[in-house]
Amino acid sequence: MSSSSRCSLYAELLANIRQISLVASLTSPSDASTRVAVAADGSTIELTHHGEVHKISLPAKIPLGSTLLPIDQRQNGTTALSWRLPLGGTVPQPHLSSDTPAWSATDFDVGVQVACRNCNTVVVEEGTVKVWKDLPSENWAEMMEFWHCHKPDHHHEDGHEHGHSRDEHFGKADEKSLAARGYGASSIISAQPGVGFVDLTTILFTERDCQNITYSNSAFEQGSLNRQDLPLINNRSLNVFCSSCHSQLGFYVFRTAAVTLLKWQMSCQSASGSAPGITECLAATIISTISRSASSKSLIMPINETESEVKQTVIYAWVLNANIVYSSSNGALGRPAIKLLYQKIPREEADKMLEAVTCEAQEINLPAIAIEKVVEHLDESNWLLPEKERVFREWRVGLLTR
């Protein structure tokens, strides 16, 4: 339905200035029939215009119960009305402060079963996983190298500890210990039997811990239950599909010798009771990228797949606010999200940007089909915004659900 076919309300929590931005979009210019009122409990707004009534639950309560909001004289006779409403009480921090992705190692019980989300076919049998471990952040190896090169001085009375400097002690003991646990600067974390490794978007298992999966260099139809039967077309990865419903579940990565399952394609009982989708996983990745690089721009690139027909769409994203909570009378109530600018660009243009010395954008890789779903999500969220806030120059404005 076109946004202009009916009136709508949009509210966005601006926690840093303790206000809520409220916009009413009308189908015709405001007049004497136009009323916008705050409910007695301060949590709901009601818009009345030419006999139409629309309500919205605010992202947070405001201390203006049973109040008729005044319409600015400059907005009289217009189709867009806006207000800044003060917050009452405390800001709902749980939505705003958490950048922990859904499904971390602590969410899972030992031995929990992992299945295809589409058809519930078991991929990792109950009792297989003996321990869950969170993978370190993407730059963990860089930080270890930094530590090796810039170990802080640690002096005792004579500047040494039992005849050895701290550098020597670390090099001979701590470094060896870290490497043994898979966290050395030059080591690669690889899959281990009975261990489920968890990162922002995927879960890693050994090949032998998985069942009911098909490996392929391209589509399911060209795949095999036995990875060894496939010709080696590239030395990076193979596609992994559910043998029952043929959904792509993830990849087999040669470098880590791991079956890498995409969180949003899997079903698994967790302490949080959540089942993260592609948008939540991407949001967690973007937030982590900003934290690591201090760059608010990302190029969301398709993982190189061998299917020639795979679309090579790239999303160029620029984060405006990583911590918003918004409500819309068109269907979203108190939803946490990342507000961003986005545009689709050709793969060739994205490659040139990444090669440039002055490039500020960080690269994020997703399967091509996942990128298509993200574009659909952002396009749909764009229609929730007030009409005048949907476009900025060559960019569209979107809300990526967290």
CSV table of C-alpha atoms in Angstrom, one decimal:
chain,number,residue,atom,x,y,z
A,1,MET,CA,0.0,0.0,0.0
A,2,SER,CA,1.3,3.5,-0.9
A,3,SER,CA,2.2,5.6,2.1
A,4,SER,CA,0.0,8.4,0.8
A,5,SER,CA,-3.1,6.3,0.8
A,6,ARG,CA,-3.6,6.8,4.6
A,7,CYS,CA,-2.3,8.9,7.5
A,8,SER,CA,0.6,7.6,9.5
A,9,LEU,CA,2.6,8.2,12.7
A,10,TYR,CA,6.3,7.7,13.2
A,11,ALA,CA,8.2,8.1,16.5
A,12,GLU,CA,11.9,7.8,17.1
A,13,LEU,CA,13.6,7.8,20.5
A,14,LEU,CA,16.5,10.2,20.7
A,15,ALA,CA,18.1,9.0,23.9
A,16,ASN,CA,21.1,11.2,23.8
A,17,ILE,CA,19.0,14.4,24.1
A,18,ARG,CA,16.2,12.7,26.1
A,19,GLN,CA,13.5,13.4,23.5
A,20,ILE,CA,11.1,11.5,21.1
A,21,SER,CA,10.8,12.8,17.6
A,22,LEU,CA,7.2,12.4,16.4
A,23,VAL,CA,6.0,13.0,12.8
A,24,ALA,CA,2.4,12.8,11.6
A,25,SER,CA,2.0,12.3,7.8
A,26,LEU,CA,-1.4,13.3,6.5
A,27,THR,CA,-3.3,12.4,3.3
A,28,SER,CA,-4.4,16.1,3.0
A,29,PRO,CA,-3.4,19.4,4.5
A,30,SER,CA,-4.1,19.8,8.3
A,31,ASP,CA,-7.2,21.7,9.2
A,32,ALA,CA,-9.7,22.1,12.1
A,33,SER,CA,-10.4,18.3,12.1
A,34,THR,CA,-6.7,17.5,12.8
A,35,ARG,CA,-6.0,16.5,16.4
A,36,VAL,CA,-2.9,14.7,17.9
A,37,ALA,CA,-3.4,13.7,21.5
A,38,VAL,CA,-1.3,11.9,24.1
A,39,ALA,CA,-3.0,9.2,26.1
A,40,ALA,CA,-3.4,9.4,29.9
A,41,ASP,CA,-0.5,7.0,30.5
A,42,GLY,CA,1.9,9.0,28.3
A,43,SER,CA,2.7,5.9,26.2
A,44,THR,CA,0.3,6.2,23.2
A,45,ILE,CA,-0.4,8.9,20.6
A,46,GLU,CA,-3.7,9.2,18.7
A,47,LEU,CA,-4.1,11.1,15.4
A,48,THR,CA,-7.5,12.1,14.2
A,49,HIS,CA,-7.8,13.6,10.7
A,50,HIS,CA,-11.0,13.9,8.6
A,51,GLY,CA,-12.6,11.1,10.5
A,52,GLU,CA,-9.6,8.8,10.3
A,53,VAL,CA,-8.1,7.6,13.6
A,54,HIS,CA,-4.6,6.2,14.0
A,55,LYS,CA,-2.7,5.2,17.1
A,56,ILE,CA,1.0,4.5,17.9
A,57,SER,CA,2.7,3.2,21.0
A,58,LEU,CA,5.7,5.4,21.8
A,59,PRO,CA,9.2,3.9,22.2
A,60,ALA,CA,9.2,5.4,25.7
A,61,LYS,CA,6.8,7.1,28.0
A,62,ILE,CA,6.5,10.9,28.1
A,63,PRO,CA,5.2,13.1,31.0
A,64,LEU,CA,2.4,14.6,28.9
A,65,GLY,CA,-0.6,12.4,29.7
A,66,SER,CA,-4.0,13.5,28.4
A,67,THR,CA,-2.5,16.4,26.4
A,68,LEU,CA,-3.5,17.7,23.0
A,69,LEU,CA,-0.3,18.5,21.1
A,70,PRO,CA,-0.3,22.0,19.7
A,71,ILE,CA,0.2,22.4,15.9
A,72,ASP,CA,2.8,25.0,15.0
A,73,GLN,CA,1.4,27.8,12.9
A,74,ARG,CA,4.1,27.2,10.3
A,75,GLN,CA,2.8,23.7,9.8
A,76,ASN,CA,-0.9,24.7,9.5
A,77,GLY,CA,-2.2,23.6,6.1
A,78,THR,CA,0.7,21.2,5.5
A,79,THR,CA,0.7,17.4,5.3
A,80,ALA,CA,3.6,16.8,7.7
A,81,LEU,CA,3.4,17.7,11.4
A,82,SER,CA,6.3,17.2,13.8
A,83,TRP,CA,7.1,17.5,17.5
A,84,ARG,CA,9.9,16.9,19.9
A,85,LEU,CA,8.5,15.3,23.1
A,86,PRO,CA,10.4,15.2,26.4
A,87,LEU,CA,11.1,11.9,28.0
A,88,GLY,CA,9.8,11.0,31.4
A,89,GLY,CA,11.7,8.8,33.9
A,90,THR,CA,14.6,6.7,32.7
A,91,VAL,CA,15.5,5.9,29.1
A,92,PRO,CA,14.9,2.2,28.2
A,93,GLN,CA,18.5,1.2,28.1
A,94,PRO,CA,18.3,-2.5,27.3
A,95,HIS,CA,17.3,-1.7,23.7
A,96,LEU,CA,20.0,0.9,23.3
A,97,SER,CA,23.2,-0.3,25.0
A,98,SER,CA,23.4,-4.0,24.0
A,99,ASP,CA,25.7,-4.8,21.1
A,100,THR,CA,25.9,-8.5,22.1
A,101,PRO,CA,24.7,-10.5,19.1
A,102,ALA,CA,22.0,-13.1,19.6
A,103,TRP,CA,23.4,-16.6,20.1
A,104,SER,CA,26.7,-16.4,21.9
A,105,ALA,CA,28.4,-19.4,23.4
A,106,THR,CA,26.8,-18.7,26.8
A,107,ASP,CA,23.3,-19.1,25.2
A,108,PHE,CA,23.8,-22.8,24.5
A,109,ASP,CA,23.6,-25.8,26.8
A,110,VAL,CA,26.2,-28.5,26.3
A,111,GLY,CA,24.9,-31.1,23.8
A,112,VAL,CA,22.1,-29.0,22.3
A,113,GLN,CA,20.9,-30.0,18.9
A,114,VAL,CA,21.3,-27.8,15.8
A,115,ALA,CA,18.9,-28.1,12.9
A,116,CYS,CA,17.9,-26.5,9.6
A,117,ARG,CA,15.5,-23.7,10.4
A,118,ASN,CA,13.5,-24.3,7.2
A,119,CYS,CA,12.7,-28.0,7.6
A,120,ASN,CA,14.0,-28.9,11.1
A,121,THR,CA,16.4,-31.6,9.7
A,122,VAL,CA,19.1,-32.3,12.3
A,123,VAL,CA,22.5,-31.1,11.3
A,124,VAL,CA,24.4,-31.5,14.6
A,125,GLU,CA,22.9,-34.3,16.7
A,126,GLU,CA,22.0,-33.9,20.3
A,127,GLY,CA,24.9,-34.7,22.6
A,128,THR,CA,27.6,-34.0,20.0
A,129,VAL,CA,28.8,-30.6,21.2
A,130,LYS,CA,30.7,-30.9,24.5
A,131,VAL,CA,31.7,-27.3,24.8
A,132,TRP,CA,30.7,-24.0,23.2
A,133,LYS,CA,33.3,-21.2,22.6
A,134,ASP,CA,33.0,-17.6,21.4
A,135,LEU,CA,35.4,-16.8,18.7
A,136,PRO,CA,37.5,-13.6,19.3
A,137,SER,CA,36.7,-10.4,17.4
A,138,GLU,CA,37.8,-10.1,13.8
A,139,ASN,CA,41.0,-8.2,14.7
A,140,TRP,CA,42.2,-10.6,17.4
A,141,ALA,CA,45.3,-11.6,15.5
A,142,GLU,CA,46.2,-7.9,14.9
A,143,MET,CA,45.8,-7.2,18.6
A,144,MET,CA,48.1,-10.1,19.5
A,145,GLU,CA,50.7,-8.8,17.1
A,146,PHE,CA,50.4,-5.3,18.7
A,147,TRP,CA,50.9,-6.9,22.1
A,148,HIS,CA,54.0,-8.8,20.9
A,149,CYS,CA,55.5,-5.5,19.5
A,150,HIS,CA,54.4,-3.2,22.3
A,151,LYS,CA,54.4,-5.1,25.5
A,152,PRO,CA,54.3,-2.7,28.5
A,153,ASP,CA,57.2,-2.5,30.8
A,154,HIS,CA,56.5,-4.2,34.1
A,155,HIS,CA,59.3,-3.6,36.6
A,156,HIS,CA,59.8,-4.9,40.1
A,157,GLU,CA,62.4,-3.5,42.5
A,158,ASP,CA,65.3,-4.6,40.3
A,159,GLY,CA,63.3,-4.3,37.0
A,160,HIS,CA,63.2,-8.0,36.6
A,161,GLU,CA,61.2,-11.0,37.8
A,162,HIS,CA,63.3,-13.9,38.9
A,163,GLY,CA,66.1,-12.9,36.6
A,164,HIS,CA,63.8,-12.5,33.5
A,165,SER,CA,62.2,-9.4,32.1
A,166,ARG,CA,58.5,-9.4,31.6
A,167,ASP,CA,59.1,-9.5,27.8
A,168,GLU,CA,61.2,-12.7,28.2
A,169,HIS,CA,58.7,-14.2,30.6
A,170,PHE,CA,55.8,-13.6,28.3
A,171,GLY,CA,57.7,-14.9,25.3
A,172,LYS,CA,58.6,-18.2,26.9
A,173,ALA,CA,55.4,-18.9,28.9
A,174,ASP,CA,52.4,-16.8,28.1
A,175,GLU,CA,52.9,-16.8,24.4
A,176,LYS,CA,53.2,-20.6,24.4
A,177,SER,CA,50.1,-20.9,26.5
A,178,LEU,CA,48.1,-18.7,24.2
A,179,ALA,CA,49.2,-20.5,21.1
A,180,ALA,CA,48.2,-23.8,22.7
A,181,ARG,CA,44.7,-22.4,23.2
A,182,GLY,CA,44.6,-21.3,19.6
A,183,TYR,CA,45.0,-17.6,20.3
A,184,GLY,CA,48.6,-17.0,19.1
A,185,ALA,CA,49.3,-14.2,16.7
A,186,SER,CA,50.2,-16.4,13.9
A,187,SER,CA,47.8,-19.2,14.6
A,188,ILE,CA,44.5,-20.0,12.8
A,189,ILE,CA,41.5,-21.1,14.7
A,190,SER,CA,40.3,-24.4,13.2
A,191,ALA,CA,37.3,-26.6,13.9
A,192,GLN,CA,37.7,-29.1,16.7
A,193,PRO,CA,35.6,-32.3,17.3
A,194,GLY,CA,32.9,-31.7,20.0
A,195,VAL,CA,33.4,-27.9,20.0
A,196,GLY,CA,30.9,-25.4,18.6
A,197,PHE,CA,32.6,-22.1,17.8
A,198,VAL,CA,30.3,-19.0,17.7
A,199,ASP,CA,30.9,-15.6,16.1
A,200,LEU,CA,28.7,-12.7,15.1
A,201,THR,CA,27.0,-14.4,12.1
A,202,THR,CA,28.1,-18.1,12.1
A,203,ILE,CA,28.6,-21.3,14.1
A,204,LEU,CA,31.6,-23.5,13.2
A,205,PHE,CA,31.8,-27.3,13.5
A,206,THR,CA,34.0,-30.0,12.3
A,207,GLU,CA,32.9,-32.0,9.3
A,208,ARG,CA,32.5,-35.2,11.3
A,209,ASP,CA,30.2,-33.5,13.8
A,210,CYS,CA,27.7,-32.6,11.0
A,211,GLN,CA,25.1,-34.8,9.2
A,212,ASN,CA,22.5,-34.4,6.5
A,213,ILE,CA,24.4,-31.8,4.6
A,214,THR,CA,25.4,-31.6,0.9
A,215,TYR,CA,28.6,-30.0,-0.4
A,216,SER,CA,28.8,-28.2,-3.7
A,217,ASN,CA,31.0,-25.9,-5.8
A,218,SER,CA,27.8,-24.2,-7.0
A,219,ALA,CA,24.1,-25.3,-6.7
A,220,PHE,CA,22.6,-28.1,-4.7
A,221,GLU,CA,22.0,-30.2,-7.8
A,222,GLN,CA,25.8,-30.3,-8.5
A,223,GLY,CA,26.6,-31.3,-5.0
A,224,SER,CA,27.6,-34.5,-3.1
A,225,LEU,CA,27.3,-35.9,0.4
A,226,ASN,CA,31.0,-36.6,0.3
A,227,ARG,CA,33.2,-33.5,0.0
A,228,GLN,CA,36.0,-35.5,-1.4
A,229,ASP,CA,34.0,-36.4,-4.5
A,230,LEU,CA,33.9,-32.8,-5.6
A,231,PRO,CA,36.6,-31.3,-8.0
A,232,LEU,CA,38.6,-28.5,-6.3
A,233,ILE,CA,37.5,-25.4,-8.2
A,234,ASN,CA,38.7,-22.9,-5.6
A,235,ASN,CA,40.7,-23.3,-2.5
A,236,ARG,CA,38.6,-21.0,-0.3
A,237,SER,CA,35.2,-22.7,0.3
A,238,LEU,CA,32.3,-24.9,-0.8
A,239,ASN,CA,28.6,-24.2,-0.5
A,240,VAL,CA,26.8,-26.3,2.2
A,241,PHE,CA,23.1,-27.2,1.7
A,242,CYS,CA,20.5,-29.0,3.7
A,243,SER,CA,20.2,-32.4,2.2
A,244,SER,CA,16.4,-32.5,2.8
A,245,CYS,CA,15.1,-29.1,1.7
A,246,HIS,CA,18.1,-27.9,-0.3
A,247,SER,CA,18.4,-24.6,1.6
A,248,GLN,CA,21.9,-23.2,1.7
A,249,LEU,CA,23.0,-23.5,5.3
A,250,GLY,CA,26.5,-22.0,5.0
A,251,PHE,CA,29.9,-22.9,3.7
A,252,TYR,CA,32.8,-25.4,4.2
A,253,VAL,CA,35.9,-23.2,4.7
A,254,PHE,CA,39.2,-24.9,3.8
A,255,ARG,CA,41.3,-22.5,5.8
A,256,THR,CA,39.6,-23.4,9.1
A,257,ALA,CA,38.6,-27.0,8.0
A,258,ALA,CA,35.1,-26.0,9.4
A,259,VAL,CA,31.5,-26.4,8.4
A,260,THR,CA,30.5,-22.7,8.8
A,261,LEU,CA,26.7,-22.5,9.4
A,262,LEU,CA,24.9,-19.2,9.0
A,263,LYS,CA,23.0,-18.4,12.2
A,264,TRP,CA,19.9,-17.1,10.4
A,265,GLN,CA,19.5,-20.5,8.6
A,266,MET,CA,19.8,-22.6,11.7
A,267,SER,CA,17.5,-23.6,14.6
A,268,CYS,CA,18.8,-24.2,18.0
A,269,GLN,CA,17.4,-24.0,21.5
A,270,SER,CA,19.0,-21.2,23.4
A,271,ALA,CA,18.8,-19.5,26.9
A,272,SER,CA,17.7,-16.3,25.3
A,273,GLY,CA,14.9,-18.0,23.4
A,274,SER,CA,15.8,-15.9,20.4
A,275,ALA,CA,16.4,-16.9,16.8
A,276,PRO,CA,18.5,-14.3,15.1
A,277,GLY,CA,17.6,-13.2,11.5
A,278,ILE,CA,19.9,-11.9,8.8
A,279,THR,CA,19.2,-8.3,9.9
A,280,GLU,CA,20.2,-8.9,13.5
A,281,CYS,CA,23.4,-10.6,12.5
A,282,LEU,CA,24.3,-7.9,10.0
A,283,ALA,CA,23.5,-5.2,12.6
A,284,ALA,CA,25.8,-6.9,15.1
A,285,THR,CA,28.6,-7.1,12.5
A,286,ILE,CA,28.2,-3.4,11.6
A,287,ILE,CA,28.4,-2.3,15.2
A,288,SER,CA,31.5,-4.5,15.7
A,289,THR,CA,33.0,-3.0,12.6
A,290,ILE,CA,32.4,0.6,13.8
A,291,SER,CA,33.9,-0.3,17.2
A,292,ARG,CA,37.0,-1.8,15.6
A,293,SER,CA,37.6,0.7,12.9
A,294,ALA,CA,35.7,3.9,13.9
A,295,SER,CA,34.3,4.0,10.4
A,296,SER,CA,30.6,4.4,9.9
A,297,LYS,CA,30.7,3.4,6.3
A,298,SER,CA,30.5,-0.2,5.1
A,299,LEU,CA,30.5,-2.1,1.8
A,300,ILE,CA,28.4,-5.2,2.1
A,301,MET,CA,29.8,-7.5,-0.5
A,302,PRO,CA,28.6,-10.9,-1.8
A,303,ILE,CA,30.8,-13.8,-1.0
A,304,ASN,CA,32.5,-15.0,-4.2
A,305,GLU,CA,30.4,-17.9,-5.3
A,306,THR,CA,31.1,-20.1,-8.4
A,307,GLU,CA,27.5,-19.7,-9.8
A,308,SER,CA,27.8,-17.2,-12.7
A,309,GLU,CA,24.1,-16.3,-12.4
A,310,VAL,CA,24.5,-15.0,-8.8
A,311,LYS,CA,23.8,-11.3,-8.7
A,312,GLN,CA,26.7,-9.2,-7.7
A,313,THR,CA,24.8,-6.5,-5.8
A,314,VAL,CA,26.7,-4.5,-3.2
A,315,ILE,CA,25.1,-2.4,-0.5
A,316,TYR,CA,27.0,0.8,0.3
A,317,ALA,CA,25.9,1.7,3.9
A,318,TRP,CA,26.5,4.8,6.0
A,319,VAL,CA,25.4,4.6,9.6
A,320,LEU,CA,23.6,7.7,11.0
A,321,ASN,CA,22.7,6.3,14.4
A,322,ALA,CA,23.5,2.8,15.6
A,323,ASN,CA,21.2,3.0,18.6
A,324,ILE,CA,17.6,4.0,17.9
A,325,VAL,CA,14.2,2.6,19.0
A,326,TYR,CA,11.3,3.5,16.7
A,327,SER,CA,7.6,2.9,16.4
A,328,SER,CA,5.4,3.3,13.3
A,329,SER,CA,1.6,3.1,12.9
A,330,ASN,CA,2.3,1.0,9.9
A,331,GLY,CA,3.4,-2.0,12.0
A,332,ALA,CA,6.6,-1.5,14.1
A,333,LEU,CA,6.3,-1.0,17.8
A,334,GLY,CA,9.3,-0.1,20.0
A,335,ARG,CA,11.8,-1.8,17.6
A,336,PRO,CA,15.5,-1.3,18.1
A,337,ALA,CA,17.4,-0.6,14.9
A,338,ILE,CA,20.4,1.0,13.2
A,339,LYS,CA,19.4,4.1,11.1
A,340,LEU,CA,21.5,4.3,8.0
A,341,LEU,CA,21.8,5.7,4.5
A,342,TYR,CA,22.2,3.0,1.8
A,343,GLN,CA,22.5,2.6,-1.9
A,344,LYS,CA,23.1,-0.3,-4.3
A,345,ILE,CA,26.2,-0.1,-6.4
A,346,PRO,CA,27.9,-2.4,-8.9
A,347,ARG,CA,30.5,-4.9,-7.7
A,348,GLU,CA,33.1,-3.2,-10.0
A,349,GLU,CA,32.6,0.2,-8.3
A,350,ALA,CA,32.8,-1.4,-4.8
A,351,ASP,CA,36.1,-3.1,-5.8
A,352,LYS,CA,37.6,0.2,-7.0
A,353,MET,CA,36.6,1.9,-3.7
A,354,LEU,CA,38.2,-0.8,-1.6
A,355,GLU,CA,41.4,-0.6,-3.7
A,356,ALA,CA,41.7,3.2,-3.1
A,357,VAL,CA,44.2,4.3,-0.5
A,358,THR,CA,41.7,6.9,0.8
A,359,CYS,CA,38.8,4.4,1.2
A,360,GLU,CA,37.0,4.8,4.5
A,361,ALA,CA,34.5,2.0,4.0
A,362,GLN,CA,34.9,-1.4,5.7
A,363,GLU,CA,34.2,-4.6,3.9
A,364,ILE,CA,31.5,-6.9,5.2
A,365,ASN,CA,30.9,-10.2,3.4
A,366,LEU,CA,27.5,-12.0,3.1
A,367,PRO,CA,26.0,-14.6,0.7
A,368,ALA,CA,24.4,-13.0,-2.3
A,369,ILE,CA,21.0,-14.3,-1.4
A,370,ALA,CA,21.3,-12.8,2.1
A,371,ILE,CA,22.2,-9.4,0.6
A,372,GLU,CA,19.0,-9.5,-1.5
A,373,LYS,CA,17.0,-10.1,1.7
A,374,VAL,CA,18.8,-7.2,3.4
A,375,VAL,CA,17.9,-4.9,0.5
A,376,GLU,CA,14.2,-6.0,0.7
A,377,HIS,CA,14.3,-5.3,4.5
A,378,LEU,CA,15.8,-1.8,4.0
A,379,ASP,CA,13.4,-1.0,1.2
A,380,GLU,CA,10.4,-2.0,3.4
A,381,SER,CA,11.7,0.0,6.3
A,382,ASN,CA,12.1,3.0,4.1
A,383,TRP,CA,8.3,3.2,3.7
A,384,LEU,CA,7.9,3.4,7.5
A,385,LEU,CA,9.6,6.7,7.5
A,386,PRO,CA,7.9,10.0,6.9
A,387,GLU,CA,7.9,10.8,3.2
A,388,LYS,CA,10.3,13.7,3.4
A,389,GLU,CA,12.9,11.7,5.4
A,390,ARG,CA,13.2,8.7,3.0
A,391,VAL,CA,15.8,10.1,0.7
A,392,PHE,CA,19.0,12.2,1.2
A,393,ARG,CA,20.7,13.1,-2.1
A,394,GLU,CA,21.6,9.9,-3.9
A,395,TRP,CA,21.0,7.8,-0.7
A,396,ARG,CA,17.9,6.1,0.6
A,397,VAL,CA,17.3,6.0,4.4
A,398,GLY,CA,16.7,2.6,6.0
A,399,LEU,CA,16.2,1.0,9.4
A,400,LEU,CA,18.1,-2.2,10.0
A,401,THR,CA,16.5,-4.2,12.8
A,402,ARG,CA,18.8,-5.1,15.7
